[in-house]
mmCIF file of C-alpha atoms in Angstrom:
data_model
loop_
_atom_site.group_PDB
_atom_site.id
_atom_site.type_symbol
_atom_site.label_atom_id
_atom_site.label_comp_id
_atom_site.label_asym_id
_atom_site.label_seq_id
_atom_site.Cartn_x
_atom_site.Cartn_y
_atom_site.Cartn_z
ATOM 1 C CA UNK A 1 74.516 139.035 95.549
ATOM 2 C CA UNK A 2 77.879 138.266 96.836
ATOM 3 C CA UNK A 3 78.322 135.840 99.512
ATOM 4 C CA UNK A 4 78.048 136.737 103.517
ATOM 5 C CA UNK A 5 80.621 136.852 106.399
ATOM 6 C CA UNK A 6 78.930 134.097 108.182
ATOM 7 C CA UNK A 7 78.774 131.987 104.556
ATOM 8 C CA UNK A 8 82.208 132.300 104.473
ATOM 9 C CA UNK A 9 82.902 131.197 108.133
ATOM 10 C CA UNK A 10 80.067 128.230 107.235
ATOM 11 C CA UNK A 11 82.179 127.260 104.439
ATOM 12 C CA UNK A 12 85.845 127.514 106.037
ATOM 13 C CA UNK A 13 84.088 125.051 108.991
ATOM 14 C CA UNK A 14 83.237 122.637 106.022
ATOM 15 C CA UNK A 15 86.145 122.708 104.360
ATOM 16 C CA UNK A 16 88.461 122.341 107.482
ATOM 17 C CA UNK A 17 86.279 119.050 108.751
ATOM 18 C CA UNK A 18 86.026 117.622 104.996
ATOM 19 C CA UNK A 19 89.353 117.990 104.341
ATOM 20 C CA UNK A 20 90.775 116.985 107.869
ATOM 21 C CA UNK A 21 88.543 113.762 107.686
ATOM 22 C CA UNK A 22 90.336 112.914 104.120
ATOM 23 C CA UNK A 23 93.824 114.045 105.049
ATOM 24 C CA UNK A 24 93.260 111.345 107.886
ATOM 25 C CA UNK A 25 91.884 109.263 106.037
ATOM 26 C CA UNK A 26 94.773 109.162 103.843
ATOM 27 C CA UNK A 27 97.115 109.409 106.116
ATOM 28 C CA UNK A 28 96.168 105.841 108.038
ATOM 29 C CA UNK A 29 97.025 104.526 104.312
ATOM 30 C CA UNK A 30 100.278 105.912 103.163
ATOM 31 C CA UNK A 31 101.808 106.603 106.196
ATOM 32 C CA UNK A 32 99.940 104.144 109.339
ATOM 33 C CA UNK A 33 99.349 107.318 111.176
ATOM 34 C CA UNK A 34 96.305 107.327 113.607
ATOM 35 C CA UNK A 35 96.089 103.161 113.859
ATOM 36 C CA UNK A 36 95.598 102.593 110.118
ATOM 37 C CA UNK A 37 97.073 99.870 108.219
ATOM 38 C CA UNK A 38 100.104 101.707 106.413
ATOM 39 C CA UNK A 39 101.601 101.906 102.884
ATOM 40 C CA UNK A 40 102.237 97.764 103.155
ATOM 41 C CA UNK A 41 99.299 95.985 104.308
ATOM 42 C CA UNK A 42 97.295 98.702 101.991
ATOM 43 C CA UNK A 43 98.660 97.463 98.976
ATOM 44 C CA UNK A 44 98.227 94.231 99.570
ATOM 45 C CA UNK A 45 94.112 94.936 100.665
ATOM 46 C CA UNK A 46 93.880 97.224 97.554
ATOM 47 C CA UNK A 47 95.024 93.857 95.313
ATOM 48 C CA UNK A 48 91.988 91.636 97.589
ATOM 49 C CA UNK A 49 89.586 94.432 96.774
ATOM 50 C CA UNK A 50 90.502 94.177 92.906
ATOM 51 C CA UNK A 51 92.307 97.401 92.562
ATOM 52 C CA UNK A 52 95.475 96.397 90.657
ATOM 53 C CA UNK A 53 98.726 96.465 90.894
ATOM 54 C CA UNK A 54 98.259 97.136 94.676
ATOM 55 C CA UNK A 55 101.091 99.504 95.899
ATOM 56 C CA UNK A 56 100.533 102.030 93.095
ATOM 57 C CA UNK A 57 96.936 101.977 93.758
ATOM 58 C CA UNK A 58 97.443 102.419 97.190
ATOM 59 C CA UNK A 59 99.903 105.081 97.229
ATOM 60 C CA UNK A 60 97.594 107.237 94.917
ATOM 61 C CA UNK A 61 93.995 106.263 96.528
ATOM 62 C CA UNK A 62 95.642 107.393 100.332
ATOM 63 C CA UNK A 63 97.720 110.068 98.601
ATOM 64 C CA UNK A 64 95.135 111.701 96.682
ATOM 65 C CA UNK A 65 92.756 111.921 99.864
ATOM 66 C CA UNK A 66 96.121 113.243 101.768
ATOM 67 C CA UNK A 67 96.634 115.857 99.418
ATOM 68 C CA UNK A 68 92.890 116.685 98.367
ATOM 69 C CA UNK A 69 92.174 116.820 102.054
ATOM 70 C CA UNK A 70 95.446 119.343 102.741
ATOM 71 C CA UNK A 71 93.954 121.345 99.842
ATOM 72 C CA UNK A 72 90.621 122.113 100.949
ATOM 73 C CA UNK A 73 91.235 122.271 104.351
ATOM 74 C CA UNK A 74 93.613 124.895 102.998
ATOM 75 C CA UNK A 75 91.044 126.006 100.600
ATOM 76 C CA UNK A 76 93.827 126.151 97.660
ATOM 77 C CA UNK A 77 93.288 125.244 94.241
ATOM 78 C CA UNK A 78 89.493 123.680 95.703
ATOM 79 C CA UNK A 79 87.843 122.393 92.618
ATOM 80 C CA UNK A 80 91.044 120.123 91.948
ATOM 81 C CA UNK A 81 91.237 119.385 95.441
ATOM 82 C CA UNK A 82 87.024 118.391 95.317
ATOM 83 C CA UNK A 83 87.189 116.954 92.590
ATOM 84 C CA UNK A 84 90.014 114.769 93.308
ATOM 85 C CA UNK A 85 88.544 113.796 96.831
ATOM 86 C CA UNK A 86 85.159 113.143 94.842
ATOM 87 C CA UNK A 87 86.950 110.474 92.572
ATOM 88 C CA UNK A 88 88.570 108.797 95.555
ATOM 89 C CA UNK A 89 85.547 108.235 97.439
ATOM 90 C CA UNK A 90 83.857 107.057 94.417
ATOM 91 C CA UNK A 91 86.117 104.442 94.432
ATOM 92 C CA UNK A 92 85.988 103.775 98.215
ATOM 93 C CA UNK A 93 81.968 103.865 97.950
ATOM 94 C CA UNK A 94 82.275 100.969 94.822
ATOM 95 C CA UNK A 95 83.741 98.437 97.512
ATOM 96 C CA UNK A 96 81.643 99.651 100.029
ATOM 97 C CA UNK A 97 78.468 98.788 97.219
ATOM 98 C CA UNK A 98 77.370 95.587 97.807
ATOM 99 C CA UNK A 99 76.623 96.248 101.192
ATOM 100 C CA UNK A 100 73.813 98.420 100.838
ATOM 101 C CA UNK A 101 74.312 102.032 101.301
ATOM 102 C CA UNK A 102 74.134 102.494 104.997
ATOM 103 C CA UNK A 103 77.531 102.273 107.235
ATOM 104 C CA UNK A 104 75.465 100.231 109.939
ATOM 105 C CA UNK A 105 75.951 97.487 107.381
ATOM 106 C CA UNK A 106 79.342 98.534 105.753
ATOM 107 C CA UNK A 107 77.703 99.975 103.075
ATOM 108 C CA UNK A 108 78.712 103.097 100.932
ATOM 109 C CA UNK A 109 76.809 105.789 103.186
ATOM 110 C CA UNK A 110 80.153 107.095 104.950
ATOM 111 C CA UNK A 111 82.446 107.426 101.299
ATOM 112 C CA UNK A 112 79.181 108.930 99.683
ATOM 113 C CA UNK A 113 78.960 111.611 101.822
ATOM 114 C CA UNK A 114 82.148 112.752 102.259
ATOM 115 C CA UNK A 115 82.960 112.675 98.412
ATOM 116 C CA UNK A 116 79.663 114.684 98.062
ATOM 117 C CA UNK A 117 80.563 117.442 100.579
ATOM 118 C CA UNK A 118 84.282 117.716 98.502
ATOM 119 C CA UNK A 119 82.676 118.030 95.217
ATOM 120 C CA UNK A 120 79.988 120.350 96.421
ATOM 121 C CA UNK A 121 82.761 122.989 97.342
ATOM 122 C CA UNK A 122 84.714 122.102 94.716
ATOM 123 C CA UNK A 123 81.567 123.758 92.901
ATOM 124 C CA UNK A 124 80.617 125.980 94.877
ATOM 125 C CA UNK A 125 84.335 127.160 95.932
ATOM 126 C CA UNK A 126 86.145 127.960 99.242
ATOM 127 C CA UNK A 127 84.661 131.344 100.333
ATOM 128 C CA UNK A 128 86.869 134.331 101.711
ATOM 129 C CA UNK A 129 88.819 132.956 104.167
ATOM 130 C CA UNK A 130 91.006 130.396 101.873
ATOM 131 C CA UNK A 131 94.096 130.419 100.312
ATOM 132 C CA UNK A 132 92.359 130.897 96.890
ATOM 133 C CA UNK A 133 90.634 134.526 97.823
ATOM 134 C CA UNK A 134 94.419 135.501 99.493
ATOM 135 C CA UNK A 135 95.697 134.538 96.179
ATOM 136 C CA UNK A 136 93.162 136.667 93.478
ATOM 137 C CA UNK A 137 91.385 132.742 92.441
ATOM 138 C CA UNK A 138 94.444 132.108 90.309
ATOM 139 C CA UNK A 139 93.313 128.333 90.930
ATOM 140 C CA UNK A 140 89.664 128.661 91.073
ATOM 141 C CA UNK A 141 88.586 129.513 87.824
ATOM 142 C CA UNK A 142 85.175 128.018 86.745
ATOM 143 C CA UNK A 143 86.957 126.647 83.795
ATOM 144 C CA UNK A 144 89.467 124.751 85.883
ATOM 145 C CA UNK A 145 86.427 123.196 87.863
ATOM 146 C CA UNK A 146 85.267 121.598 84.952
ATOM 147 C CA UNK A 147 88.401 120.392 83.721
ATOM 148 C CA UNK A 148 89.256 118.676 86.952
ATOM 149 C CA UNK A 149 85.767 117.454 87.672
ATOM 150 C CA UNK A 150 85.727 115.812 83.877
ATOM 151 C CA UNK A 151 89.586 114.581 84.423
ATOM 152 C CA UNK A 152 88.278 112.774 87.460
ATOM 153 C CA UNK A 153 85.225 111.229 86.268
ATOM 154 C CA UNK A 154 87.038 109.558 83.129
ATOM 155 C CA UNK A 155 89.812 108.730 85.712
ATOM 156 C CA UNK A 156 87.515 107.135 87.979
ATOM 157 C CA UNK A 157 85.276 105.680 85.639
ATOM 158 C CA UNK A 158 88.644 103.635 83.866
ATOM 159 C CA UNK A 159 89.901 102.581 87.274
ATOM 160 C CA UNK A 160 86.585 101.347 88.296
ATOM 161 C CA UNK A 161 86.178 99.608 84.579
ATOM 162 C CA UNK A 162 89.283 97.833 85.308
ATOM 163 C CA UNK A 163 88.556 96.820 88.468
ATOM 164 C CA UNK A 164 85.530 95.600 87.396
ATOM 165 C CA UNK A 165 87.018 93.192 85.010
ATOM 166 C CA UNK A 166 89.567 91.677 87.826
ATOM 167 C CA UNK A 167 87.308 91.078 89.976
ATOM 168 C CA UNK A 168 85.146 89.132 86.680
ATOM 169 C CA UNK A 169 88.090 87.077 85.730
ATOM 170 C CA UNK A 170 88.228 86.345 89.511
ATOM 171 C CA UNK A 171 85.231 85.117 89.506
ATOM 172 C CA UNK A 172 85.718 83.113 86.371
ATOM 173 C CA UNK A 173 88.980 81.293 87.481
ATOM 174 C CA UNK A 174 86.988 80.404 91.047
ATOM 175 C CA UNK A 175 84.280 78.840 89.338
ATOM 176 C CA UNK A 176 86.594 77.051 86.777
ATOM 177 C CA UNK A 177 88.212 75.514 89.628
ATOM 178 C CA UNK A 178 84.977 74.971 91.826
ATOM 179 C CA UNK A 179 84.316 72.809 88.494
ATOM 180 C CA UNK A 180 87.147 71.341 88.351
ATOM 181 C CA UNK A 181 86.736 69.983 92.267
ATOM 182 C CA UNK A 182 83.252 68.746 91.742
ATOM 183 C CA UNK A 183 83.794 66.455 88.248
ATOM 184 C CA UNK A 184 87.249 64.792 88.621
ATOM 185 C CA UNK A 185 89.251 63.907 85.652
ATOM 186 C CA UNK A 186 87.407 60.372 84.547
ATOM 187 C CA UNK A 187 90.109 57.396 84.737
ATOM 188 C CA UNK A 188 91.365 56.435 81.267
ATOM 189 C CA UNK A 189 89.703 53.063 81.676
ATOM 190 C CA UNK A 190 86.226 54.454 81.794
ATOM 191 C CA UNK A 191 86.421 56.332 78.837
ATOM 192 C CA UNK A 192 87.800 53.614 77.585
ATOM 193 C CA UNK A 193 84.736 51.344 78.668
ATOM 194 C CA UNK A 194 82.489 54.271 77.536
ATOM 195 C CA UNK A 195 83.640 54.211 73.856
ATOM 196 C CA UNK A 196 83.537 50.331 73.407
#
């Protein structure tokens, strides 16, 4: 049973506040547009947050949310563009992590959702009123879905990985020189007194 009129019109509203929310979103990144940090102070908040090296990171975290977002507003090519948007805010939602899921508490509840609602119509797909339908699906082929949605998750999955292991030898280095403030070098003379 194919899908409705009003389907389509519920789809074309979720796709245009999804994607408007991740092209601005992106946006306050790359370019500083709507009060956001810009391309600069980004890069040098992706390095804090463990995401290295920090302007490359940057530039394709708040690009891939700009583009994604353009995309599914657009509803052109949409599984790339969910998929894409999914991966993002799975990385957004690992910083977010240790603070619990809810936003209240700057938790993960706000990247979470938003990455769910792109890869659900990255699934499901952008309904008649896109760019795709005007277009015959050239760029919404199943097949394409699940090459972009398994592209992302081992993309995601290596950044995060990687991450993981700065922020570890963080960590490490911290606590090697927490140790290192707490038990002074001895003076030579009591080692001296200690061997005798």
């Amino acid at each position: 049973m194919g899908r409705s009129r009003r389907q389509d019109a519920g789809l074309l509203v979720l796709r245009a506040g999804t994607g408007g929310v991740l092209f601005a979103h992106g946006a306050q990144i790359v370019f500083g547009w709507f009060g956001g940090p810009g391309l600069a102070a980004s890069s040098v908040g992706m390095e804090r947050m463990g995401f290295r090296p920090g302007r490359p990171s940057a530039l394709v975290a708040g690009g891939g949310q700009v583009v994604s977002g353009t995309l599914l507003a657009a509803g052109l090519a949409t599984p790339v563009a969910g998929a894409v948007a999914a991966g993002a805010m799975a990385g957004a939602a690992a910083v977010h992590a240790p603070a619990g899921f809810f936003a209240l508490s700057g938790g993960y509840e706000f990247p979470a959702f938003l990455g769910w609602a792109a890869a659900a119509l990255g699934v499901s797909g952008p309904g008649r009123y896109s760019a795709d339908h005007l277009t015959g699906h050239r760029l919404n082929r199943p097949r394409l879905a699940a090459l972009a949605f398994l592209g992302t998750t081992a993309a995601t999955c290596a950044v995060l990985r990687r991450r993981a292991a700065v922020l570890q030898g963080r960590d490490l280095r911290q606590d090697q020189d927490q140790g290192q403030d707490r038990h002074p070098h001895q003076h030579p003379h009591q080692d001296e007194g200690q061997t005798s």
